[in-house]
Structures are given as structure tokens and as C-alpha cells.
Short mmCIF file of C-alpha atoms in Angstrom, two decimals:
data_model
loop_
_atom_site.label_atom_id
_atom_site.label_comp_id
_atom_site.label_asym_id
_atom_site.label_seq_id
_atom_site.Cartn_x
_atom_site.Cartn_y
_atom_site.Cartn_z
CA MET A 1 -38.37 -2.33 -27.47
CA ALA A 2 -41.61 -1.11 -25.96
CA PRO A 3 -44.86 -2.87 -26.96
CA PRO A 4 -47.03 -1.15 -29.59
CA ASP A 5 -49.80 1.17 -28.50
CA LEU A 6 -52.90 -1.02 -28.46
CA GLY A 7 -55.31 1.79 -27.65
CA GLY A 8 -58.57 1.21 -25.80
CA GLU A 9 -58.04 0.46 -22.12
CA ALA A 10 -54.69 1.53 -20.77
CA ALA A 11 -52.24 -1.27 -20.13
CA PRO A 12 -50.77 -1.65 -16.62
CA ALA A 13 -47.71 0.50 -15.98
CA ASP A 14 -45.65 -2.60 -15.20
CA LEU A 15 -46.82 -4.63 -18.22
CA GLU A 16 -43.43 -4.44 -19.91
CA GLU A 17 -41.68 -5.55 -16.71
CA LEU A 18 -44.05 -8.51 -16.36
CA THR A 19 -43.44 -9.68 -19.92
CA ALA A 20 -39.65 -9.49 -19.40
CA LEU A 21 -39.56 -11.84 -16.41
CA PRO A 22 -37.68 -15.15 -16.86
CA GLU A 23 -40.90 -17.12 -16.23
CA THR A 24 -42.83 -15.29 -18.94
CA PHE A 25 -40.12 -14.61 -21.54
CA HIS A 26 -36.57 -15.93 -21.15
CA ILE A 27 -37.38 -19.50 -20.13
CA PRO A 28 -40.23 -20.08 -22.65
CA VAL A 29 -38.12 -18.62 -25.47
CA ARG A 30 -35.20 -20.94 -24.73
CA ASP A 31 -37.56 -23.91 -24.32
CA LEU A 32 -38.71 -23.27 -27.88
CA GLY A 33 -35.11 -23.69 -29.04
CA TYR A 34 -34.25 -20.02 -29.64
CA ARG A 35 -30.91 -18.54 -28.59
CA PRO A 36 -31.69 -14.85 -28.06
CA ILE A 37 -29.16 -12.03 -28.16
CA TRP A 38 -29.79 -8.54 -26.84
CA ASP A 39 -28.30 -5.20 -25.91
CA TYR A 40 -28.34 -3.70 -22.40
CA ARG A 41 -29.31 -0.39 -20.82
CA ILE A 42 -26.46 1.52 -19.20
CA ASP A 43 -27.76 0.58 -15.72
CA GLN A 44 -27.59 -3.12 -16.68
CA LEU A 45 -23.92 -3.08 -17.70
CA GLY A 46 -21.09 -4.47 -15.60
CA ILE A 47 -21.63 -7.26 -13.07
CA GLN A 48 -25.11 -8.73 -13.57
CA GLY A 49 -24.85 -11.80 -11.34
CA SER A 50 -22.54 -14.50 -10.00
CA HIS A 51 -22.40 -18.26 -9.58
CA ALA A 52 -19.81 -20.16 -7.52
CA GLY A 53 -17.54 -17.11 -7.82
CA ALA A 54 -17.86 -16.68 -11.60
CA LEU A 55 -19.10 -13.24 -12.64
CA LEU A 56 -21.78 -12.56 -15.22
CA ILE A 57 -20.58 -9.38 -16.95
CA ASP A 58 -22.38 -7.90 -19.97
CA GLY A 59 -24.07 -11.25 -20.59
CA THR A 60 -20.96 -13.48 -20.41
CA TRP A 61 -19.45 -15.53 -17.57
CA TYR A 62 -15.93 -14.48 -16.57
CA CYS A 63 -13.16 -15.29 -14.13
CA PRO A 64 -13.79 -13.75 -10.66
CA ASN A 65 -10.39 -12.04 -10.84
CA LEU A 66 -11.15 -10.07 -14.00
CA PRO A 67 -9.42 -6.66 -13.78
CA GLN A 68 -11.75 -3.82 -12.81
CA SER A 69 -10.93 -1.81 -15.92
CA LEU A 70 -12.20 -4.69 -18.08
CA THR A 71 -15.28 -5.22 -15.93
CA THR A 72 -16.62 -1.70 -16.49
CA ALA A 73 -15.32 -1.19 -20.03
CA THR A 74 -18.66 -0.58 -21.76
CA ALA A 75 -20.09 1.51 -18.91
CA ASP A 76 -16.90 3.63 -18.92
CA LEU A 77 -17.32 4.27 -22.65
CA LEU A 78 -20.94 5.36 -22.31
CA THR A 79 -20.06 7.68 -19.42
CA LYS A 80 -17.17 9.07 -21.55
CA LYS A 81 -14.40 7.94 -19.19
CA ILE A 82 -12.60 6.22 -22.08
CA ASP A 83 -12.63 6.60 -25.85
CA ARG A 84 -13.83 4.08 -28.42
CA THR A 85 -10.35 2.82 -29.28
CA THR A 86 -9.61 2.07 -25.62
CA TRP A 87 -12.98 0.35 -25.27
CA ARG A 88 -12.25 -1.90 -28.24
CA ALA A 89 -8.86 -2.87 -26.79
CA ARG A 90 -10.39 -3.70 -23.40
CA ILE A 91 -13.23 -5.74 -24.89
CA ASP A 92 -10.74 -7.78 -26.93
CA ALA A 93 -8.56 -8.30 -23.83
CA ARG A 94 -11.56 -9.37 -21.75
CA ALA A 95 -12.24 -12.35 -24.03
CA SER A 96 -9.28 -14.25 -22.56
CA TYR A 97 -10.96 -14.31 -19.11
CA ARG A 98 -14.29 -15.77 -20.24
CA LEU A 99 -15.42 -19.23 -19.15
CA ARG A 100 -15.45 -21.67 -22.05
CA PRO A 101 -18.16 -24.26 -22.78
CA LYS A 102 -16.89 -27.77 -22.13
CA ALA A 103 -19.78 -29.53 -23.83
CA ALA A 104 -23.11 -28.81 -25.46
CA PRO A 105 -26.09 -28.13 -23.15
CA ASP A 106 -27.94 -31.24 -21.99
CA HIS A 107 -31.66 -31.90 -22.48
CA ARG A 108 -32.46 -29.68 -19.46
CA GLY A 109 -30.38 -26.77 -20.75
CA ALA A 110 -27.57 -27.19 -18.18
CA ARG A 111 -24.14 -26.20 -19.45
CA ARG A 112 -20.72 -27.34 -18.28
CA MET A 113 -18.30 -24.39 -18.31
CA LEU A 114 -14.52 -24.56 -18.12
CA CYS A 115 -12.36 -22.16 -16.11
CA PRO A 116 -10.19 -20.04 -18.46
CA ALA A 117 -7.06 -21.35 -16.70
CA ALA A 118 -8.15 -24.99 -16.90
CA GLY A 119 -7.83 -27.58 -19.62
CA THR A 120 -5.06 -28.29 -22.09
CA HIS A 121 -5.39 -24.92 -23.81
CA PRO A 122 -5.81 -22.24 -21.11
CA THR A 123 -6.42 -18.67 -22.18
CA VAL A 124 -4.98 -17.12 -18.99
CA ALA A 125 -2.15 -18.03 -16.61
CA CYS A 126 -3.37 -18.39 -13.01
CA PRO A 127 -1.27 -19.22 -9.90
CA VAL A 128 -4.23 -21.15 -8.45
CA LYS A 129 -4.06 -23.59 -11.38
CA ARG A 130 -0.32 -24.05 -11.70
CA ARG A 131 -0.58 -26.16 -14.83
CA SER A 132 -1.53 -23.00 -16.70
CA LEU A 133 1.75 -21.30 -15.76
CA GLY A 134 4.65 -21.37 -18.20
CA ARG A 135 2.60 -22.65 -21.12
CA ASP A 136 2.59 -19.43 -23.12
CA PRO A 137 4.38 -16.22 -22.11
CA HIS A 138 1.78 -14.20 -24.02
CA LEU A 139 -1.13 -15.32 -21.82
CA PRO A 140 -2.41 -12.65 -19.41
CA LEU A 141 -1.47 -13.41 -15.80
CA VAL A 142 -4.41 -13.48 -13.38
CA ASP A 143 -3.90 -11.30 -10.30
CA VAL A 144 -5.56 -13.42 -7.60
CA THR A 145 -7.26 -11.38 -4.89
CA PRO A 146 -5.97 -12.41 -1.41
CA THR A 147 -8.69 -13.75 0.89
CA PRO A 148 -8.68 -15.44 4.31
CA ALA A 149 -11.27 -17.91 3.07
CA ARG A 150 -10.82 -20.49 0.35
CA HIS A 151 -10.80 -19.52 -3.29
CA PRO A 152 -14.20 -19.51 -5.03
CA GLU A 153 -15.49 -22.83 -6.26
CA VAL A 154 -14.90 -21.93 -9.89
CA CYS A 155 -11.19 -21.46 -9.04
CA ARG A 156 -10.91 -24.72 -7.10
CA ARG A 157 -12.48 -26.83 -9.85
CA GLU A 158 -11.67 -27.41 -13.49
CA SER A 159 -15.26 -26.99 -14.66
CA LEU A 160 -18.62 -26.04 -13.24
CA THR A 161 -22.25 -26.75 -14.12
CA PHE A 162 -24.50 -23.80 -14.91
CA HIS A 163 -28.15 -24.77 -14.81
CA ARG A 164 -30.47 -23.23 -17.37
CA ASP A 165 -32.06 -20.69 -15.01
CA ILE A 166 -28.77 -19.28 -13.65
CA GLY A 167 -28.31 -15.76 -15.01
CA ILE A 168 -30.90 -16.45 -17.72
CA ARG A 169 -32.23 -12.88 -17.68
CA TYR A 170 -28.93 -11.41 -18.94
CA TRP A 171 -26.88 -14.34 -20.22
CA GLN A 172 -26.37 -14.72 -23.97
CA GLU A 173 -24.17 -17.02 -25.99
CA LEU A 174 -22.30 -14.32 -27.93
CA ASP A 175 -19.88 -11.91 -26.27
CA HIS A 176 -21.48 -8.48 -26.12
CA GLY A 177 -19.63 -6.02 -28.34
CA LEU A 178 -17.45 -8.50 -30.22
CA ALA A 179 -17.78 -9.01 -33.98
CA PRO A 180 -20.07 -12.12 -33.94
CA TRP A 181 -22.52 -10.34 -31.63
CA VAL A 182 -22.46 -7.17 -33.76
CA HIS A 183 -23.04 -9.16 -36.95
CA HIS A 184 -26.06 -11.11 -35.65
CA TYR A 185 -27.60 -8.46 -33.40
CA PHE A 186 -27.78 -5.66 -35.94
CA ARG A 187 -28.84 -7.95 -38.78
CA LEU A 188 -31.79 -9.18 -36.71
CA ARG A 189 -32.61 -5.79 -35.18
CA ASN A 190 -32.57 -4.04 -38.56
CA ARG A 191 -34.89 -6.68 -39.94
CA VAL A 192 -37.35 -6.18 -37.07
CA GLU A 193 -37.21 -2.39 -37.30
CA HIS A 194 -37.69 -2.55 -41.08
CA PHE A 195 -40.84 -4.62 -40.70
CA ASN A 196 -42.12 -2.32 -37.92
CA GLY A 197 -41.72 0.66 -40.25
CA TYR A 198 -43.33 -1.24 -43.13
CA ALA A 199 -46.35 -2.22 -41.01
CA LYS A 200 -46.74 1.35 -39.75
CA ASP A 201 -46.60 2.77 -43.28
CA HIS A 202 -48.99 0.28 -44.89
CA GLU A 203 -51.23 -0.89 -42.02
CA ALA A 204 -51.01 2.05 -39.57
CA ILE A 205 -50.58 -0.36 -36.65
CA GLU A 206 -49.57 2.49 -34.33
CA ARG A 207 -52.93 4.23 -34.79
CA SER A 208 -55.27 2.74 -32.20
CA ARG A 209 -58.29 4.55 -33.68
CA THR A 210 -58.21 2.14 -36.62
CA ARG A 211 -59.18 -0.60 -34.14
CA ARG A 212 -62.34 0.73 -32.47
CA ILE A 213 -62.64 -1.83 -29.73
CA ARG A 214 -61.67 -1.82 -26.06
CA GLY A 215 -59.46 -4.29 -24.22
CA ILE A 216 -56.00 -5.74 -24.70
CA ALA A 217 -57.23 -9.15 -25.93
CA PRO A 218 -59.43 -7.90 -28.81
CA GLN A 219 -56.86 -5.21 -29.69
CA SER A 220 -54.15 -7.89 -29.91
CA LEU A 221 -56.37 -10.06 -32.12
CA LEU A 222 -57.04 -7.23 -34.56
CA LEU A 223 -53.36 -6.25 -34.52
CA SER A 224 -52.43 -9.82 -35.48
CA PHE A 225 -54.68 -9.54 -38.55
CA GLN A 226 -52.96 -6.29 -39.53
CA ILE A 227 -49.50 -7.85 -39.17
CA ALA A 228 -50.59 -10.88 -41.20
CA HIS A 229 -51.84 -8.56 -43.95
CA ALA A 230 -48.50 -6.70 -43.89
CA ASN A 231 -46.75 -10.07 -44.38
CA HIS A 232 -49.06 -10.81 -47.30
CA ARG A 233 -48.17 -7.45 -48.87
CA LYS A 234 -44.46 -8.21 -48.64
CA LEU A 235 -44.90 -11.68 -50.15
CA ALA A 236 -46.97 -10.26 -53.00
CA SER A 237 -44.32 -7.62 -53.70
CA TRP A 238 -41.65 -10.30 -53.76
CA LEU A 239 -43.65 -12.49 -56.17
CA ASP A 240 -43.95 -9.53 -58.53
CA THR A 241 -40.16 -9.45 -58.88
CA LEU A 242 -39.85 -13.08 -60.02
CA GLN A 243 -39.19 -14.09 -63.59
CA THR A 244 -42.42 -14.55 -65.58
CA ASN A 245 -43.18 -15.29 -69.25
CA GLY A 246 -39.51 -15.48 -70.11
CA GLN A 247 -38.85 -11.99 -68.76
CA PRO A 248 -35.76 -11.53 -66.57
CA ALA A 249 -36.29 -11.12 -62.86
CA ARG A 250 -36.43 -7.53 -61.68
CA ARG A 251 -35.14 -7.08 -58.19
CA PRO A 252 -34.18 -3.48 -57.44
CA SER A 253 -31.60 -3.37 -54.71
CA ASN A 254 -31.38 -0.67 -52.08
CA ARG A 255 -28.69 -2.36 -50.04
CA HIS A 256 -25.88 -0.17 -48.77
CA THR A 257 -22.30 -1.11 -48.12
CA LEU A 258 -22.11 -2.92 -44.78
CA LYS A 259 -19.67 -1.68 -42.18
CA HIS A 260 -17.17 -4.08 -40.67
CA PRO A 261 -18.40 -5.45 -37.30
CA HIS A 262 -14.91 -5.10 -35.77
CA HIS A 263 -15.28 -1.31 -36.02
CA TRP A 264 -18.49 -1.11 -33.97
CA THR A 265 -18.68 0.43 -30.50
CA PRO A 266 -21.75 1.40 -28.39
CA ASN A 267 -21.20 4.99 -29.53
CA GLY A 268 -20.95 4.20 -33.23
CA TYR A 269 -18.33 2.90 -35.60
CA LEU A 270 -14.61 3.46 -35.38
CA PRO A 271 -13.19 5.36 -38.38
CA ASP A 272 -11.94 3.12 -41.15
CA THR A 273 -8.15 2.93 -40.94
CA THR A 274 -7.70 1.08 -44.24
CA PRO A 275 -5.03 2.94 -46.27
CA GLU A 276 -6.18 4.33 -49.55
CA PRO A 277 -4.64 2.73 -52.68
#
């Protein structure tokens, strides 16, 4: 989301890029204890980084031998190479190839991740880790890419340490596109967009001429007062709905029926296939 128009002196053209750097955003946010989730532009989809052979794809670490059709699933949907039903099937299939957390992050934010073919409950069958073979005939079989060199480190070891800063610009804890991500992302995004609309309607924060002062610092200070006043308005409105003098609480609801997160795709929701009674 682009920053609000502060008016006065023009902000640098690369201000948004500067505020989105790991040093100025991702690392401080995680140091505060937040676990952010986000969506991606179409040019950010697919392989976003690698570590010891593991691939960071759409914000999640995967096996280096993930099939190509699963790697580009979301990008293929947005470029209309596949339909939404095919995208959903590929996203669900891709979950088996993800690296699994072995333990909680330590005090420095480092995470120990387990290969999907490792451990006592592998999610894929891989010829490199022979203990994963023959456990479950329903597990997808990894097609190992032949190479004259040794297999990547993530394939040669059971687990691997991912330090906090590795892939921090794109990595997120929820699988992009799956139901938990849809549930949390849209609940938080809708809340933010609702407040943005509320502040614009009641405080006119997008109108820079209401803050007749030059400079980003004083504009930001005045904007913070406007946002605080918008918060006060919302709290006052909520207090008015509480029960007083023995009268029942009056809380008009404008909530709509929520759609099931399993039906979401980047192009909208899949049609409901629930049979009518």
C-alpha cells in the first residue's frame, strides 16, 4: 500500500522502496515480535531466493526438486495459463514439498527447518533419503534432478538452520494462497482498509491542504493527530452502543456472510459447489 499523500514538499521518488528495505522495515517489525503476512506483485511470484539448495517460492521454503508446474502456479494463474480450479489443485499439492519447522525460533530468530523427506513422518518420498521410500504409497515421489556435483546441502542433511535475515524480505510463516493465509490476510487487510476509509471520510487525511505546513516531519506529526482523533471518534461511537440506564445494548450489524477461505484464488473466489437442499 502506498503511503498517504502528505502534501507540502514532494517526497523522494524512492521513498517507498527505502521504507521497504529489510533494515528499515522487515527486521525491525520482527524484532518487535510481529509475524507479518503479505501478498506479492506478479513480478515477485515464483522463486524469490534460495539457501543451501532450498527454494523460497511465494514466501515459503520448498524442496529444490519441486516440479516446475507447482513452482509457477500462481504466476500461471495471473497470466491466464491455467484456470482457478487447476491453481487450487497445484497449491494444495505444493504443500507436501514445503520444509517443516523442527523447533521454535531461538532468541536470535534463527529457525531449524526439516527437509520434507526427513524425519519420522515425511511428506514426500525421495530417493536421496531412502528412509522415506515405502512408508506411504500416497506420498508424492520426488524426481531428483541429475547433477555431476553433490546434491544440495538441504538434500544431504536432515535439517538446516535458517538465520533470521535469510529471505526475510519475502518469507512469511503462512503458505501463500492456502486457507490459513487467506483467513488472516483478508481479515487484517479489510480492517486496515476500513479504517483508511473511515479516516478519509471523517478527517480528510488525504487532503494535504488541511495541513498547511511544509515538510514531511511536520506533515507526519499533524497526520498523527488526525489519526488519533479518528480513533477517538470510533471509540466514542462504540461507547454509545453500550447498555446504559437499564436499556439494552444497541449494536447494529452490517456484517455480511463470509466466504470460505478454501474457495479463494488470486482472481477471486471459486464458485460454491455445495449442493442445494
